[in-house]
Short mmCIF file of C-alpha atoms and ligand atoms in Angstrom, two decimals:
data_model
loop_
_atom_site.label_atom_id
_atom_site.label_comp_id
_atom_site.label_asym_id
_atom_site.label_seq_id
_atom_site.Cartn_x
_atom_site.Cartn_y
_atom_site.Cartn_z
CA UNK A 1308 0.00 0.00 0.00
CA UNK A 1309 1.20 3.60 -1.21
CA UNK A 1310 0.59 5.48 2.22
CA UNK A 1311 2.83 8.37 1.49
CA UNK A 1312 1.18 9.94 -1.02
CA UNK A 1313 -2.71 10.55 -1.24
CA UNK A 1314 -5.13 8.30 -3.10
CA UNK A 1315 -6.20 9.81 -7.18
CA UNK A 1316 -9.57 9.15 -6.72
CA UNK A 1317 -9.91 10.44 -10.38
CA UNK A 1318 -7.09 8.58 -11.67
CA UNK A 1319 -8.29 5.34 -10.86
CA UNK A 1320 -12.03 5.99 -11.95
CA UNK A 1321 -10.47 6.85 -15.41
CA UNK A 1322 -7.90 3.89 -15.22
CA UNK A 1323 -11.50 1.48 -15.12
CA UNK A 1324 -13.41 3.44 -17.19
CA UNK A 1325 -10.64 3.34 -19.72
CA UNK A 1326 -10.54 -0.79 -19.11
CA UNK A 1327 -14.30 -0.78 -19.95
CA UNK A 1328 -13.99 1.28 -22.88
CA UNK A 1329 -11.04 -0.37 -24.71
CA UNK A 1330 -12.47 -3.85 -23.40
CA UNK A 1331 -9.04 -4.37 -22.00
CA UNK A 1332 -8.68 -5.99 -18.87
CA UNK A 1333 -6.54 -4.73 -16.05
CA UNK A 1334 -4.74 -5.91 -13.15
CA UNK A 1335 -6.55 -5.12 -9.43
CA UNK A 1336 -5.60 -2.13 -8.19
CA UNK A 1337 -5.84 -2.40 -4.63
CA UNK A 1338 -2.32 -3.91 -3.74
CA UNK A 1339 -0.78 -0.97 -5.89
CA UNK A 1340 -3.17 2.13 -4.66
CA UNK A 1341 -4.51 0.72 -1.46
CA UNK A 1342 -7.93 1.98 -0.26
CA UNK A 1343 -10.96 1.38 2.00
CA UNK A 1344 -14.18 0.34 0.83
CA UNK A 1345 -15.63 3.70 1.12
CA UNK A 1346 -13.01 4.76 -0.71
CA UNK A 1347 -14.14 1.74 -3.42
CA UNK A 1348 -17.13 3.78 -3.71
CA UNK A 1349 -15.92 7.11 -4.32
CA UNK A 1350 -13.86 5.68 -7.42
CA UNK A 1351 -16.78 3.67 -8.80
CA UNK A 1352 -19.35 7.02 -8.38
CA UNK A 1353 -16.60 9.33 -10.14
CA UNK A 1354 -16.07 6.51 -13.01
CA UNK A 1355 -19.68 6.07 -13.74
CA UNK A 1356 -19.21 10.34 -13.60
CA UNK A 1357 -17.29 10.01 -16.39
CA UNK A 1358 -20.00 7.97 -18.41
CA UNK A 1359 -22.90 10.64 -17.42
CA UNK A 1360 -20.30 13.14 -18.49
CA UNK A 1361 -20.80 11.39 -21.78
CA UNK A 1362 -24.05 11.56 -21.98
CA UNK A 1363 -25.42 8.35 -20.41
CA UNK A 1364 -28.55 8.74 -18.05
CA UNK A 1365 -28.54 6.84 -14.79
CA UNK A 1366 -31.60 4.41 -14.98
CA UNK A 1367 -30.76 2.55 -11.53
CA UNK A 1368 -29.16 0.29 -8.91
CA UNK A 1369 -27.54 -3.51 -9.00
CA UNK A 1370 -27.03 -5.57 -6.23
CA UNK A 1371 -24.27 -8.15 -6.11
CA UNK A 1372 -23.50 -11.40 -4.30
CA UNK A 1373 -27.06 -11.23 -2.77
CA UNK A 1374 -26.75 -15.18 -3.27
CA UNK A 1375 -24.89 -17.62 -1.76
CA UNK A 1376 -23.69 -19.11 -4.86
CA UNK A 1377 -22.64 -15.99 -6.17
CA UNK A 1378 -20.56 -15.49 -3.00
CA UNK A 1379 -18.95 -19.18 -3.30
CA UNK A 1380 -18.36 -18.64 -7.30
CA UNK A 1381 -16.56 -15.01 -6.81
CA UNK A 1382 -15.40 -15.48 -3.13
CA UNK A 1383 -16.59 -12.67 -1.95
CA UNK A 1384 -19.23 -12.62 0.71
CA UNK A 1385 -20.33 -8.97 1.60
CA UNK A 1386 -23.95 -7.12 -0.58
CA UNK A 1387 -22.30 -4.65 -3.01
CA UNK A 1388 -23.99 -2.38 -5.17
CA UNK A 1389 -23.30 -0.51 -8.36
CA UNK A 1390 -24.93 2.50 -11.11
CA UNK A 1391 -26.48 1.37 -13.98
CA UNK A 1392 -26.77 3.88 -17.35
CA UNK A 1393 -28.83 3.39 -20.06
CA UNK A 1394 -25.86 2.50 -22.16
CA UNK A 1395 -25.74 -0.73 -20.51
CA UNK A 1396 -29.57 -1.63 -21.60
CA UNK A 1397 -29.72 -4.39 -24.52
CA UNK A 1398 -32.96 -5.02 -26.16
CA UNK A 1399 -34.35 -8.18 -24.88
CA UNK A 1400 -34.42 -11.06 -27.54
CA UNK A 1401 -32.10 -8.64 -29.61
CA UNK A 1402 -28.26 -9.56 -30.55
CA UNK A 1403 -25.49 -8.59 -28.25
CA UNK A 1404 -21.71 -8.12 -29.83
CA UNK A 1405 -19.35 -9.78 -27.73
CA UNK A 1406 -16.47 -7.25 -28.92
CA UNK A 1407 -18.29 -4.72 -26.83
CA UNK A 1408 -16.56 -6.57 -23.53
CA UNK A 1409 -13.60 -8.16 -22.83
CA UNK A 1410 -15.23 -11.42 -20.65
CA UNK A 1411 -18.78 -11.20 -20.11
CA UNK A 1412 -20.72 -13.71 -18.20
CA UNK A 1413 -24.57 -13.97 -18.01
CA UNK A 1414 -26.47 -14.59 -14.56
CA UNK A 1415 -29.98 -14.66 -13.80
CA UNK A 1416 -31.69 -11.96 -11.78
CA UNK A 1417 -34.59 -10.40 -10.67
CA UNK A 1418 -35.38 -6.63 -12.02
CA UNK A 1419 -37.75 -4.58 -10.25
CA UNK A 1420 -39.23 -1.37 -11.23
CA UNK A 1421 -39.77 1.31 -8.82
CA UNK A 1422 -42.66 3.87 -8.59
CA UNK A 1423 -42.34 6.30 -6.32
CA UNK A 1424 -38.99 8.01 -5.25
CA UNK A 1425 -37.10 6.18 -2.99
CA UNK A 1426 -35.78 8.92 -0.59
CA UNK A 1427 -35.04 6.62 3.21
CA UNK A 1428 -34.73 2.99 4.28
CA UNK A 1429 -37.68 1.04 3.24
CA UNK A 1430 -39.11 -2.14 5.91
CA UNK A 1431 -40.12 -5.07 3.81
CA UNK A 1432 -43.30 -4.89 4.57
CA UNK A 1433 -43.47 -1.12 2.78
CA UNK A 1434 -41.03 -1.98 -0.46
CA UNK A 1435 -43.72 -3.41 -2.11
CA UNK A 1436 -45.84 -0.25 -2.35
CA UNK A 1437 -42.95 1.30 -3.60
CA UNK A 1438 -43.16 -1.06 -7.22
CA UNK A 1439 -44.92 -1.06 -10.24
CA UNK A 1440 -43.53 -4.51 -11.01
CA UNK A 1441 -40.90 -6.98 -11.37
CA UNK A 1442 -39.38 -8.89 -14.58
CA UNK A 1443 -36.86 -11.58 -15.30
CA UNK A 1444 -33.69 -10.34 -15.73
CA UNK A 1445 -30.24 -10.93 -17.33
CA UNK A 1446 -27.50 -9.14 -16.18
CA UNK A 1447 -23.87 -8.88 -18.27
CA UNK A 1448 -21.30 -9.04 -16.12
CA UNK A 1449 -17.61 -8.11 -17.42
CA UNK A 1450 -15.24 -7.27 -14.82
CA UNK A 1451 -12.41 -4.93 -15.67
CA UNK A 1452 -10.15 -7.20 -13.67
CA UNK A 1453 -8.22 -9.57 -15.57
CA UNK A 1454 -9.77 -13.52 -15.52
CA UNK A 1455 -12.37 -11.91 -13.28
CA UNK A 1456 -10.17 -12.07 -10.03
CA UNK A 1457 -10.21 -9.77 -7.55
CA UNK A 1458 -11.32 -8.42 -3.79
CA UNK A 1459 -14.21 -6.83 -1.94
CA UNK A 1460 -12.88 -3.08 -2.69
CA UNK A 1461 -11.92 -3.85 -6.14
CA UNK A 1462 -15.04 -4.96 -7.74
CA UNK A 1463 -16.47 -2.26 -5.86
CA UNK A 1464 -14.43 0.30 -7.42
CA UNK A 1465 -15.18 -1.47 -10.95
CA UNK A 1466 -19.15 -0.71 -10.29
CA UNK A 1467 -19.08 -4.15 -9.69
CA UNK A 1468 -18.77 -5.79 -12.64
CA UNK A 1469 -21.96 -4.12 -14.39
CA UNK A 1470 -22.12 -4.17 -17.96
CA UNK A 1471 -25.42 -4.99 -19.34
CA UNK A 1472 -28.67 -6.11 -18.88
CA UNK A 1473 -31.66 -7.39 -20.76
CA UNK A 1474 -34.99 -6.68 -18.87
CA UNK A 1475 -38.03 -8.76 -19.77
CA UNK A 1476 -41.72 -7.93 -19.77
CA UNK A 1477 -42.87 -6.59 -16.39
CA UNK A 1478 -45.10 -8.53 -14.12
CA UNK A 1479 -47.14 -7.46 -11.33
CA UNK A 1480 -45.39 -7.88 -7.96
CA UNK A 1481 -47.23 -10.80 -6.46
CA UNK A 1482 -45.31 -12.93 -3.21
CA UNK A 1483 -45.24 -16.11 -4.94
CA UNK A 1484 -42.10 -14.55 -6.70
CA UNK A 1485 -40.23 -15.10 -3.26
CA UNK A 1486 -39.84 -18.66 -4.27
CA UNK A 1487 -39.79 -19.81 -8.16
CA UNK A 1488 -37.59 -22.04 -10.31
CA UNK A 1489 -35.27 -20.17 -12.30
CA UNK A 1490 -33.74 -22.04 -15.07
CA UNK A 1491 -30.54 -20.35 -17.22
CA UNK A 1492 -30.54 -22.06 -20.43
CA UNK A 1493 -27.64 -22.04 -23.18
CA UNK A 1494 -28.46 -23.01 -26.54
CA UNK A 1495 -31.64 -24.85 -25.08
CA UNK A 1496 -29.16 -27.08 -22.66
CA UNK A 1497 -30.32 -26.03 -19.17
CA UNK A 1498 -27.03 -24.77 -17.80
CA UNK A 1499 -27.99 -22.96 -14.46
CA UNK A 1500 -31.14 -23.88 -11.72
CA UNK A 1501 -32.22 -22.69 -8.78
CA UNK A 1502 -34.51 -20.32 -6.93
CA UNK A 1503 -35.65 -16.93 -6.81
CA UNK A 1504 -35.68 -17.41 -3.22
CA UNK A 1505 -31.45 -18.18 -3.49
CA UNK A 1506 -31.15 -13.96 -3.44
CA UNK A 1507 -31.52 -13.32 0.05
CA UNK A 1508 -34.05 -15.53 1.24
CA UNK A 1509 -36.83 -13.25 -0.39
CA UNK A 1510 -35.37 -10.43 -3.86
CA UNK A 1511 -37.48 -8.14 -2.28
CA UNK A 1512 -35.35 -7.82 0.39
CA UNK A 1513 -32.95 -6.45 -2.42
CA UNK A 1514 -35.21 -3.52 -2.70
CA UNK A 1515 -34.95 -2.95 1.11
CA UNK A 1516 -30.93 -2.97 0.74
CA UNK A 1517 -31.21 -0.51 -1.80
CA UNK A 1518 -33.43 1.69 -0.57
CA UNK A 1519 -30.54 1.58 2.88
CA UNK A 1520 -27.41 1.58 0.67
CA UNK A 1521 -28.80 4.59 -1.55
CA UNK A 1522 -29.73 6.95 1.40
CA UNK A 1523 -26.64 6.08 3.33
CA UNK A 1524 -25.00 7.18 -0.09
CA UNK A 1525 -27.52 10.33 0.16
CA UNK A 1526 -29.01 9.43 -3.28
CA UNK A 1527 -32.73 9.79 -4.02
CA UNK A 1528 -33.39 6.63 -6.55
CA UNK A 1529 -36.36 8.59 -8.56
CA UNK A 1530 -39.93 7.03 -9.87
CA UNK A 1531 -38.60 4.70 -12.91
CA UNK A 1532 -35.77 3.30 -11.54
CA UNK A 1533 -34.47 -0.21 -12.40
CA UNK A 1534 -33.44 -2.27 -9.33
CA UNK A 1535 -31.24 -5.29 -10.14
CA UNK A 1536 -31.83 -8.05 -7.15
CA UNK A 1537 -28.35 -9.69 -7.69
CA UNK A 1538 -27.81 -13.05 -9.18
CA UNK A 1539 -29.81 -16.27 -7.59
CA UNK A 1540 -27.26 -18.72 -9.53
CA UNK A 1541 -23.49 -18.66 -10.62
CA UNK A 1542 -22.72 -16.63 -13.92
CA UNK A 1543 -21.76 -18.77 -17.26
CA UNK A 1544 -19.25 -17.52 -19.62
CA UNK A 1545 -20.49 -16.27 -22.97
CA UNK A 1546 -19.07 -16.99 -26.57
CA UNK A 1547 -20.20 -16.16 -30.00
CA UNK A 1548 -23.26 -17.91 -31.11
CA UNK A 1549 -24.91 -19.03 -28.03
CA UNK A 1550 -28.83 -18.34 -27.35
CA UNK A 1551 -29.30 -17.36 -24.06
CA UNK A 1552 -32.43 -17.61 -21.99
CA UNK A 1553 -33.89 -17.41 -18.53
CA UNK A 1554 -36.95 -18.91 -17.67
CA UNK A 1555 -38.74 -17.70 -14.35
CA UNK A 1556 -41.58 -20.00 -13.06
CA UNK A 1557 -44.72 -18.37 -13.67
CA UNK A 1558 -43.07 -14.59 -14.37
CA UNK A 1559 -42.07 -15.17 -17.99
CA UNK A 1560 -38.55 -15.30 -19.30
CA UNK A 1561 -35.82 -13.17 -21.09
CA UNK A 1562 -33.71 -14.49 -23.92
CA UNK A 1563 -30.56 -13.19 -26.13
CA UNK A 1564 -28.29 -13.98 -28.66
CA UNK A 1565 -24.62 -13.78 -28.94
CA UNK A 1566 -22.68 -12.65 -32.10
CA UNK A 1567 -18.81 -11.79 -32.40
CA UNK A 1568 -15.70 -13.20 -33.87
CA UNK A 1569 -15.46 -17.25 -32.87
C1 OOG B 504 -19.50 -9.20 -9.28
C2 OOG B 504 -20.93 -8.85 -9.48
C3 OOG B 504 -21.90 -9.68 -8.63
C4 OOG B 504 -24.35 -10.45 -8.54
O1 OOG B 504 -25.45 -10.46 -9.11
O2 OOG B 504 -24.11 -11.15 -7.55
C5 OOG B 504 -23.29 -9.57 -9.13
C6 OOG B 504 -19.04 -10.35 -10.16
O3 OOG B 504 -19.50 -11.48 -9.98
O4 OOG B 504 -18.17 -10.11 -11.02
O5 OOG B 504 -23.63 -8.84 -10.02
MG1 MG B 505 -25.48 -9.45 -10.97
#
């Protein structure tokens, strides 16, 4: 750790969103720079500052390693959470170019849809009234981070790995969605199963965790935002030519397609 000299916030927000834009991965850059997870946070807000600056709108928050198997997969075991801009929305059933990332992996998720202004910590009992709805979900993951190691601060920093998503057709919030079968399939081979009820017992809790994380971070998460639960299985790898599809039990599905150079 570097503890004579003071910590470039800005350098190292530009060093990942440089990584992200040449799809070039990076090495962590923790032992080099050294910093504390609040510290994480401040680089990941001031490189997803540098996308806004851009022009990309914010449309939301992710959760990560809400579920257990996410935690065993990565091996990291503490809730994270990221921004997600509209750049990173892919039309659902539509084509996505693999040269757009340098490693992306797919994972199953839960997206809700929030309509009134989150502004303080939410109960459970109350999140619910704060929804219009909830729809399968497919998030890209594509960490910065060369062969997608790295620590608790790291990822942080790298806005935790977000790089897409493709959002299906919303459903009304209903409980049974605490508990259905999710199934990841690749190519029609079912490649991923599990629960809904894997991300934290119950996703809605996820909205609860944002709602805490985004006022402790004294942001107001408007009418319209896009809440990403976190993954209930392990991510898979992508390559060119795959179909990919999620199947929720009773809440529809979410499917795309992978092009790019084999
Ligand atoms: C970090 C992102 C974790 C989730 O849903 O648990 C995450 C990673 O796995 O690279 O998005
Ligand atoms: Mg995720």
């Amino acid at each position: 750790m570097n503890t004579m000299s003071t910590l470039d916030i800005g350098a190292l927000a530009r060093t990942l969103d440089a990584a992200a834009t040449d799809r070039r991965a990076i090495d962590p850059l923790l032992p080099e720079h050294g910093f504390t997870l609040d510290e994480a946070y401040v680089i990941q807000h001031a490189s997803i500052a540098l996308r806004h600056l851009r022009g990309e709108r914010p449309i939301g928050i992710k959760l990560g390693f809400t579920s257990r198997a996410k935690m065993l997969q990565m091996g990291v075991d503490s809730l994270i959470w990221g921004l997600l801009t509209d750049a990173m929305l892919y039309e659902e059933g539509g084509d996505i170019d693999l040269a757009d990332f340098i490693h992306a992996r797919a994972e199953p998720e839960l997206c809700f849809l929030t309509r009134r202004d989150i502004d303080r910590p939410l109960t459970l009992i109350e999140a619910a009234s704060y929804l219009d709805g909830v729809a399968p979900a497919i998030e890209i993951i594509d960490s910065r981070y060369r062969n997608f190691k790295f620590g608790l601060e790291d990822v942080v920093a790298d806005n935790c790995s977000s790089a897409g998503l493709v959002v299906g057709a919303m459903n009304r919030l209903d409980r049974s969605m605490r508990n259905c079968g999710v199934h990841v399939r690749i190519n029609g081979r079912a490649v991923q199963m599990g629960s809904t009820g894997a991300i934290l017992g119950d996703p809605l809790r996820s909205v609860v965790h944002a709602s805490r994380l985004a006022f402790g971070a004294g942001m107001v998460l408007p009418a319209g935002s896009l809440i990403m639960a976190g993954a209930a299985t392990a991510a898979e790898a992508l390559s060119p030519g795959m179909h990919v599809s999620l199947e929720i039990a009773g809440h529809g599905g979410v499917e795309f397609f992978t092009k790019g150079a084999q």
